[in-house]
Amino acid sequence: MERILPHSELERARELIAGAERVVALTGAGISAESGVPTFRDAGGLWRNYRPEELATIGAFERDPRTVWEWYAWRRGFVAECEPNDGHRALARFFLRRGREGIVTQNVDGLHTRAALDAAGDGPPGAALPIEIHGAIARDRCNRCGQRAEAEPLGDSLPRCEACGGMRRPDVVLFGEMLDSDLLARAQSLAARADLCLVIGTSAVVHPAAGIPLATLQGGGGIVEVNTERTELTGAATVALRGEAGVVLPALLG
Ligand code: APR
């Protein structure tokens, strides 16, 4: 019987997913926009109102740790009030069903992890837990010895490491810093072996994260992009779905 090609881009994307054995997802700030977490570069994004070089670079932290700490403490408090949205939830359920990890996120807001724990209930959330290649804002890390610790409210004196007395900082990758090489290698290996990379809510301009979907292409796989706007990657996408992640992902992965 002649195969009837899917009429809509969504149907085409659903067929690609159904036919893919290994799927990886790279997410960016856009997937958290509907949870109220500000993005960076699109309209209303943080980098439209703040200068990243003053707030999110290792140089800024070493020059003026109090200002950087106050900005991250504000962001931490803001994000703690946000909830995962239908996009996070659809992605978590999808990877739990497939039983194989595949979420790589640039986001530090922890919403993928919360969606994974919610979706798993009493079961293991493993396959839906994200690889957080830019770290997690809810954690601290010692700037000297690297020891991690749960975040505490910012007091009059800047937090110190209990192990070595070094300065603690948010456990996020600042501009000018290298990513955790193990996390990045895991993400790149998943992408290189994937048949399909879902690229969700990212402007795809910050490397090395932006290179992850290209690893899937180089390995012969395809890209499905979910974004409210065109991006640097749209031209390379097998299917580009224009819409909000919280609306598109439940329809795409449901
Ligand atoms: N649904 C889907 N996409 C959306 C939505 C939405 N509801 N809202 C916005 N977008 C898209 C925007 O069109 C944009 O392409 O999400 C993308 C957000 O891009 P950025 O603000 O650049 O965020 P991101 O790509 O995650 O930035 C990468 O840069 O500043 C660093 O470390 C920071 O991890 C961040 C990295």
CSV table of C-alpha atoms and ligand atoms in Angstrom, one decimal:
chain,number,residue,atom,x,y,z
A,1,MET,CA,0.0,0.0,0.0
A,2,GLU,CA,1.4,3.4,-0.9
A,3,ARG,CA,2.6,5.2,2.2
A,4,ILE,CA,0.6,8.4,2.8
A,5,LEU,CA,3.2,11.1,3.8
A,6,PRO,CA,2.2,13.0,6.9
A,7,HIS,CA,0.5,16.2,6.0
A,8,SER,CA,1.7,18.3,8.9
A,9,GLU,CA,5.2,19.1,10.1
A,10,LEU,CA,4.1,17.8,13.5
A,11,GLU,CA,3.1,14.5,12.0
A,12,ARG,CA,6.5,14.4,10.2
A,13,ALA,CA,8.2,15.0,13.5
A,14,ARG,CA,6.1,12.4,15.3
A,15,GLU,CA,7.1,9.8,12.6
A,16,LEU,CA,10.8,10.7,13.0
A,17,ILE,CA,10.5,10.1,16.7
A,18,ALA,CA,8.6,6.9,16.3
A,19,GLY,CA,11.3,5.6,13.9
A,20,ALA,CA,14.2,6.7,16.1
A,21,GLU,CA,15.9,4.1,18.3
A,22,ARG,CA,18.0,6.7,20.2
A,23,VAL,CA,16.7,10.2,20.9
A,24,VAL,CA,18.6,13.0,22.7
A,25,ALA,CA,17.1,16.4,23.6
A,26,LEU,CA,19.1,19.6,24.0
A,27,THR,CA,17.1,22.2,25.9
A,28,GLY,CA,17.6,25.9,26.6
A,29,ALA,CA,16.0,28.8,28.5
A,30,GLY,CA,13.0,28.7,26.1
A,31,ILE,CA,11.6,25.5,27.7
A,32,SER,CA,11.4,27.3,31.0
A,33,ALA,CA,10.0,30.5,29.7
A,34,GLU,CA,6.4,29.3,30.3
A,35,SER,CA,7.4,28.6,33.9
A,36,GLY,CA,8.2,32.2,34.3
A,37,VAL,CA,12.0,31.8,34.2
A,38,PRO,CA,13.5,34.6,32.1
A,39,THR,CA,15.4,33.7,28.9
A,40,PHE,CA,18.6,35.5,27.9
A,41,ARG,CA,18.6,36.8,24.4
A,42,ASP,CA,15.1,37.1,23.1
A,43,ALA,CA,12.7,39.9,23.9
A,44,GLY,CA,12.7,40.5,27.7
A,45,GLY,CA,15.7,38.2,28.1
A,46,LEU,CA,18.2,38.8,30.9
A,47,TRP,CA,21.0,39.9,28.6
A,48,ARG,CA,18.7,42.7,27.4
A,49,ASN,CA,18.7,44.2,30.9
A,50,TYR,CA,22.0,43.2,32.5
A,51,ARG,CA,25.5,42.9,31.2
A,52,PRO,CA,26.7,39.3,31.4
A,53,GLU,CA,30.3,40.4,31.6
A,54,GLU,CA,29.4,42.2,34.9
A,55,LEU,CA,27.4,39.4,36.4
A,56,ALA,CA,28.1,36.0,34.9
A,57,THR,CA,31.8,35.8,34.2
A,58,ILE,CA,34.6,34.3,36.4
A,59,GLY,CA,36.4,37.6,36.1
A,60,ALA,CA,33.4,39.5,37.5
A,61,PHE,CA,33.2,36.9,40.4
A,62,GLU,CA,36.8,37.3,41.3
A,63,ARG,CA,36.6,41.2,40.9
A,64,ASP,CA,33.3,41.7,42.7
A,65,PRO,CA,32.0,38.5,44.3
A,66,ARG,CA,29.3,40.4,46.4
A,67,THR,CA,27.6,41.8,43.2
A,68,VAL,CA,27.7,38.4,41.4
A,69,TRP,CA,26.4,36.7,44.6
A,70,GLU,CA,23.6,39.1,45.0
A,71,TRP,CA,22.5,38.6,41.3
A,72,TYR,CA,22.6,34.9,41.6
A,73,ALA,CA,20.8,34.9,45.0
A,74,TRP,CA,18.0,37.0,43.3
A,75,ARG,CA,17.8,34.5,40.4
A,76,ARG,CA,17.9,31.5,42.8
A,77,GLY,CA,15.0,33.0,44.8
A,78,PHE,CA,13.1,33.7,41.6
A,79,VAL,CA,13.6,30.2,40.2
A,80,ALA,CA,12.6,28.5,43.5
A,81,GLU,CA,9.1,30.0,43.0
A,82,CYS,CA,8.8,28.5,39.5
A,83,GLU,CA,7.2,25.2,38.6
A,84,PRO,CA,8.0,22.8,35.7
A,85,ASN,CA,5.6,23.3,32.8
A,86,ASP,CA,3.9,20.9,30.4
A,87,GLY,CA,7.0,21.0,28.2
A,88,HIS,CA,9.3,19.7,31.0
A,89,ARG,CA,6.6,17.2,32.0
A,90,ALA,CA,6.1,15.8,28.5
A,91,LEU,CA,9.8,15.4,28.0
A,92,ALA,CA,10.2,13.7,31.4
A,93,ARG,CA,7.4,11.2,30.6
A,94,PHE,CA,8.8,10.6,27.1
A,95,PHE,CA,12.3,9.6,28.4
A,96,LEU,CA,10.9,7.6,31.3
A,97,ARG,CA,8.8,5.6,28.8
A,98,ARG,CA,11.9,5.0,26.6
A,99,GLY,CA,13.9,4.0,29.7
A,100,ARG,CA,17.1,5.6,28.3
A,101,GLU,CA,18.6,9.0,29.5
A,102,GLY,CA,18.7,11.6,26.8
A,103,ILE,CA,18.0,15.1,28.3
A,104,VAL,CA,20.9,17.5,28.0
A,105,THR,CA,20.1,21.0,29.3
A,106,GLN,CA,21.8,24.3,29.3
A,107,ASN,CA,19.4,25.5,32.0
A,108,VAL,CA,20.5,25.7,35.6
A,109,ASP,CA,16.9,26.1,37.0
A,110,GLY,CA,16.5,22.5,38.1
A,111,LEU,CA,13.0,22.3,36.5
A,112,HIS,CA,13.9,19.2,34.4
A,113,THR,CA,14.9,17.3,37.6
A,114,ARG,CA,11.7,18.3,39.4
A,115,ALA,CA,9.7,17.2,36.4
A,116,ALA,CA,11.6,13.8,36.3
A,117,LEU,CA,10.9,13.2,40.0
A,118,ASP,CA,7.3,14.1,39.6
A,119,ALA,CA,6.9,11.9,36.6
A,120,ALA,CA,8.7,8.9,38.2
A,121,GLY,CA,6.6,9.1,41.4
A,122,ASP,CA,7.9,6.2,43.5
A,123,GLY,CA,9.8,4.8,40.5
A,124,PRO,CA,13.4,5.6,39.5
A,125,PRO,CA,13.6,9.0,37.7
A,126,GLY,CA,16.9,8.0,36.0
A,127,ALA,CA,16.0,8.1,32.4
A,128,ALA,CA,14.3,11.5,32.7
A,129,LEU,CA,17.1,13.2,34.8
A,130,PRO,CA,19.0,15.8,32.8
A,131,ILE,CA,22.6,16.2,32.1
A,132,GLU,CA,23.0,19.7,33.4
A,133,ILE,CA,26.0,20.9,31.4
A,134,HIS,CA,25.9,24.5,32.8
A,135,GLY,CA,25.4,23.3,36.4
A,136,ALA,CA,22.6,24.0,38.8
A,137,ILE,CA,21.8,27.3,40.5
A,138,ALA,CA,20.4,25.6,43.6
A,139,ARG,CA,23.8,24.3,44.5
A,140,ASP,CA,27.0,26.0,45.7
A,141,ARG,CA,30.5,24.9,44.8
A,142,CYS,CA,33.9,25.9,46.3
A,143,ASN,CA,35.8,28.1,43.9
A,144,ARG,CA,39.1,26.6,45.3
A,145,CYS,CA,38.6,22.9,46.0
A,146,GLY,CA,35.4,22.3,44.1
A,147,GLN,CA,33.4,20.8,47.0
A,148,ARG,CA,29.7,21.1,46.4
A,149,ALA,CA,27.1,22.1,49.0
A,150,GLU,CA,23.4,22.8,49.2
A,151,ALA,CA,22.7,26.6,48.8
A,152,GLU,CA,22.1,28.7,51.9
A,153,PRO,CA,20.5,32.2,52.0
A,154,LEU,CA,23.1,34.9,51.3
A,155,GLY,CA,24.1,36.5,54.6
A,156,ASP,CA,26.2,39.6,55.4
A,157,SER,CA,29.4,37.6,54.8
A,158,LEU,CA,30.0,35.7,51.6
A,159,PRO,CA,29.8,31.9,52.0
A,160,ARG,CA,33.0,30.0,52.7
A,161,CYS,CA,33.8,26.3,52.0
A,162,GLU,CA,33.6,24.2,55.1
A,163,ALA,CA,36.4,21.9,53.8
A,164,CYS,CA,39.1,24.4,52.8
A,165,GLY,CA,37.8,27.9,53.7
A,166,GLY,CA,37.8,28.9,50.0
A,167,MET,CA,35.1,31.2,48.5
A,168,ARG,CA,31.9,29.4,47.6
A,169,ARG,CA,30.1,30.4,44.4
A,170,PRO,CA,26.9,29.2,42.7
A,171,ASP,CA,27.5,25.8,41.0
A,172,VAL,CA,26.9,27.2,37.5
A,173,VAL,CA,29.3,27.6,34.6
A,174,LEU,CA,30.3,31.2,34.3
A,175,PHE,CA,31.4,32.8,31.0
A,176,GLY,CA,35.1,32.2,30.7
A,177,GLU,CA,35.0,28.8,32.4
A,178,MET,CA,35.2,25.3,31.1
A,179,LEU,CA,32.2,23.0,31.4
A,180,ASP,CA,32.5,19.8,33.5
A,181,SER,CA,34.4,17.6,31.0
A,182,ASP,CA,32.7,14.4,32.1
A,183,LEU,CA,29.2,15.8,31.7
A,184,LEU,CA,30.1,17.3,28.3
A,185,ALA,CA,31.6,14.1,27.1
A,186,ARG,CA,28.5,12.1,28.2
A,187,ALA,CA,26.2,14.6,26.4
A,188,GLN,CA,28.3,14.6,23.2
A,189,SER,CA,28.5,10.8,23.2
A,190,LEU,CA,24.7,10.6,23.5
A,191,ALA,CA,24.3,13.1,20.7
A,192,ALA,CA,26.8,11.4,18.4
A,193,ARG,CA,25.0,8.0,18.7
A,194,ALA,CA,21.4,9.5,18.5
A,195,ASP,CA,19.2,9.0,15.5
A,196,LEU,CA,17.4,12.2,16.4
A,197,CYS,CA,18.1,15.4,18.4
A,198,LEU,CA,15.2,17.4,19.7
A,199,VAL,CA,16.5,21.0,20.1
A,200,ILE,CA,14.1,22.8,22.3
A,201,GLY,CA,14.0,26.5,23.4
A,202,THR,CA,17.6,27.5,22.6
A,203,SER,CA,19.1,30.2,20.4
A,204,ALA,CA,21.9,27.6,19.7
A,205,VAL,CA,24.6,30.3,19.8
A,206,VAL,CA,26.6,29.3,23.0
A,207,HIS,CA,29.2,26.6,22.4
A,208,PRO,CA,30.0,23.9,23.2
A,209,ALA,CA,26.3,23.2,23.9
A,210,ALA,CA,25.3,24.5,20.5
A,211,GLY,CA,27.6,21.8,19.0
A,212,ILE,CA,25.6,19.0,20.5
A,213,PRO,CA,22.9,18.8,17.8
A,214,LEU,CA,25.6,19.0,15.1
A,215,ALA,CA,27.1,15.8,16.6
A,216,THR,CA,23.8,14.1,15.8
A,217,LEU,CA,23.8,15.4,12.3
A,218,GLN,CA,27.5,14.4,11.8
A,219,GLY,CA,26.5,10.9,13.0
A,220,GLY,CA,23.8,10.7,10.3
A,221,GLY,CA,20.9,11.6,12.6
A,222,GLY,CA,18.2,14.3,12.2
A,223,ILE,CA,17.1,17.4,14.1
A,224,VAL,CA,13.6,18.4,15.2
A,225,GLU,CA,13.6,22.0,16.5
A,226,VAL,CA,11.0,23.4,18.8
A,227,ASN,CA,11.2,27.2,19.1
A,228,THR,CA,9.0,30.2,19.0
A,229,GLU,CA,11.4,31.9,16.5
A,230,ARG,CA,13.9,31.0,13.8
A,231,THR,CA,17.4,30.3,15.1
A,232,GLU,CA,21.0,29.6,13.8
A,233,LEU,CA,20.0,26.0,13.7
A,234,THR,CA,16.6,26.2,12.0
A,235,GLY,CA,18.2,25.8,8.5
A,236,ALA,CA,19.8,22.5,9.6
A,237,ALA,CA,16.7,21.0,11.1
A,238,THR,CA,14.9,18.1,9.5
A,239,VAL,CA,11.7,19.5,10.9
A,240,ALA,CA,11.3,22.9,12.6
A,241,LEU,CA,8.2,23.3,14.7
A,242,ARG,CA,7.3,26.9,15.5
A,243,GLY,CA,5.5,27.2,18.8
A,244,GLU,CA,5.8,27.2,22.6
A,245,ALA,CA,7.5,24.2,24.1
A,246,GLY,CA,4.7,23.8,26.6
A,247,VAL,CA,2.2,23.4,23.8
A,248,VAL,CA,4.2,21.6,21.1
A,249,LEU,CA,6.0,19.0,23.3
A,250,PRO,CA,2.8,17.4,24.7
A,251,ALA,CA,1.5,17.1,21.1
A,252,LEU,CA,4.8,15.9,19.8
A,253,LEU,CA,5.7,13.4,22.5
A,254,GLY,CA,2.3,12.6,24.0
B,1,APR,N1,9.0,27.8,23.7
B,1,APR,C1,10.1,27.5,22.9
B,1,APR,N2,11.1,28.3,22.7
B,1,APR,C2,11.1,29.5,23.3
B,1,APR,C3,10.1,29.9,24.2
B,1,APR,C4,9.0,29.0,24.4
B,1,APR,N3,8.0,29.3,25.2
B,1,APR,N4,10.3,31.2,24.6
B,1,APR,C5,11.5,31.5,24.1
B,1,APR,N5,11.9,30.6,23.2
B,1,APR,C6,13.2,30.5,22.5
B,1,APR,C7,13.7,31.8,22.0
B,1,APR,O1,13.2,32.1,20.7
B,1,APR,C8,15.2,31.6,21.9
B,1,APR,O2,15.6,31.0,20.7
B,1,APR,O3,14.2,30.1,23.4
B,1,APR,C9,15.5,30.6,23.0
B,1,APR,C10,16.2,31.1,24.2
B,1,APR,O4,17.5,31.5,23.8
B,1,APR,P1,18.4,32.2,24.9
B,1,APR,O5,17.7,33.2,25.6
B,1,APR,O6,19.7,32.5,24.1
B,1,APR,O7,18.8,31.0,25.9
B,1,APR,P2,19.7,29.7,25.7
B,1,APR,O8,19.8,29.3,24.3
B,1,APR,O9,19.4,28.7,26.7
B,1,APR,O10,21.2,30.4,26.1
B,1,APR,C11,22.3,29.5,26.2
B,1,APR,O11,23.6,31.2,27.2
B,1,APR,O12,23.7,32.9,28.8
B,1,APR,C12,24.1,31.6,28.5
B,1,APR,O13,24.4,30.0,30.1
B,1,APR,C13,23.4,30.7,29.5
B,1,APR,O14,22.6,28.5,29.2
B,1,APR,C14,22.5,29.8,28.7
B,1,APR,C15,23.2,29.9,27.3
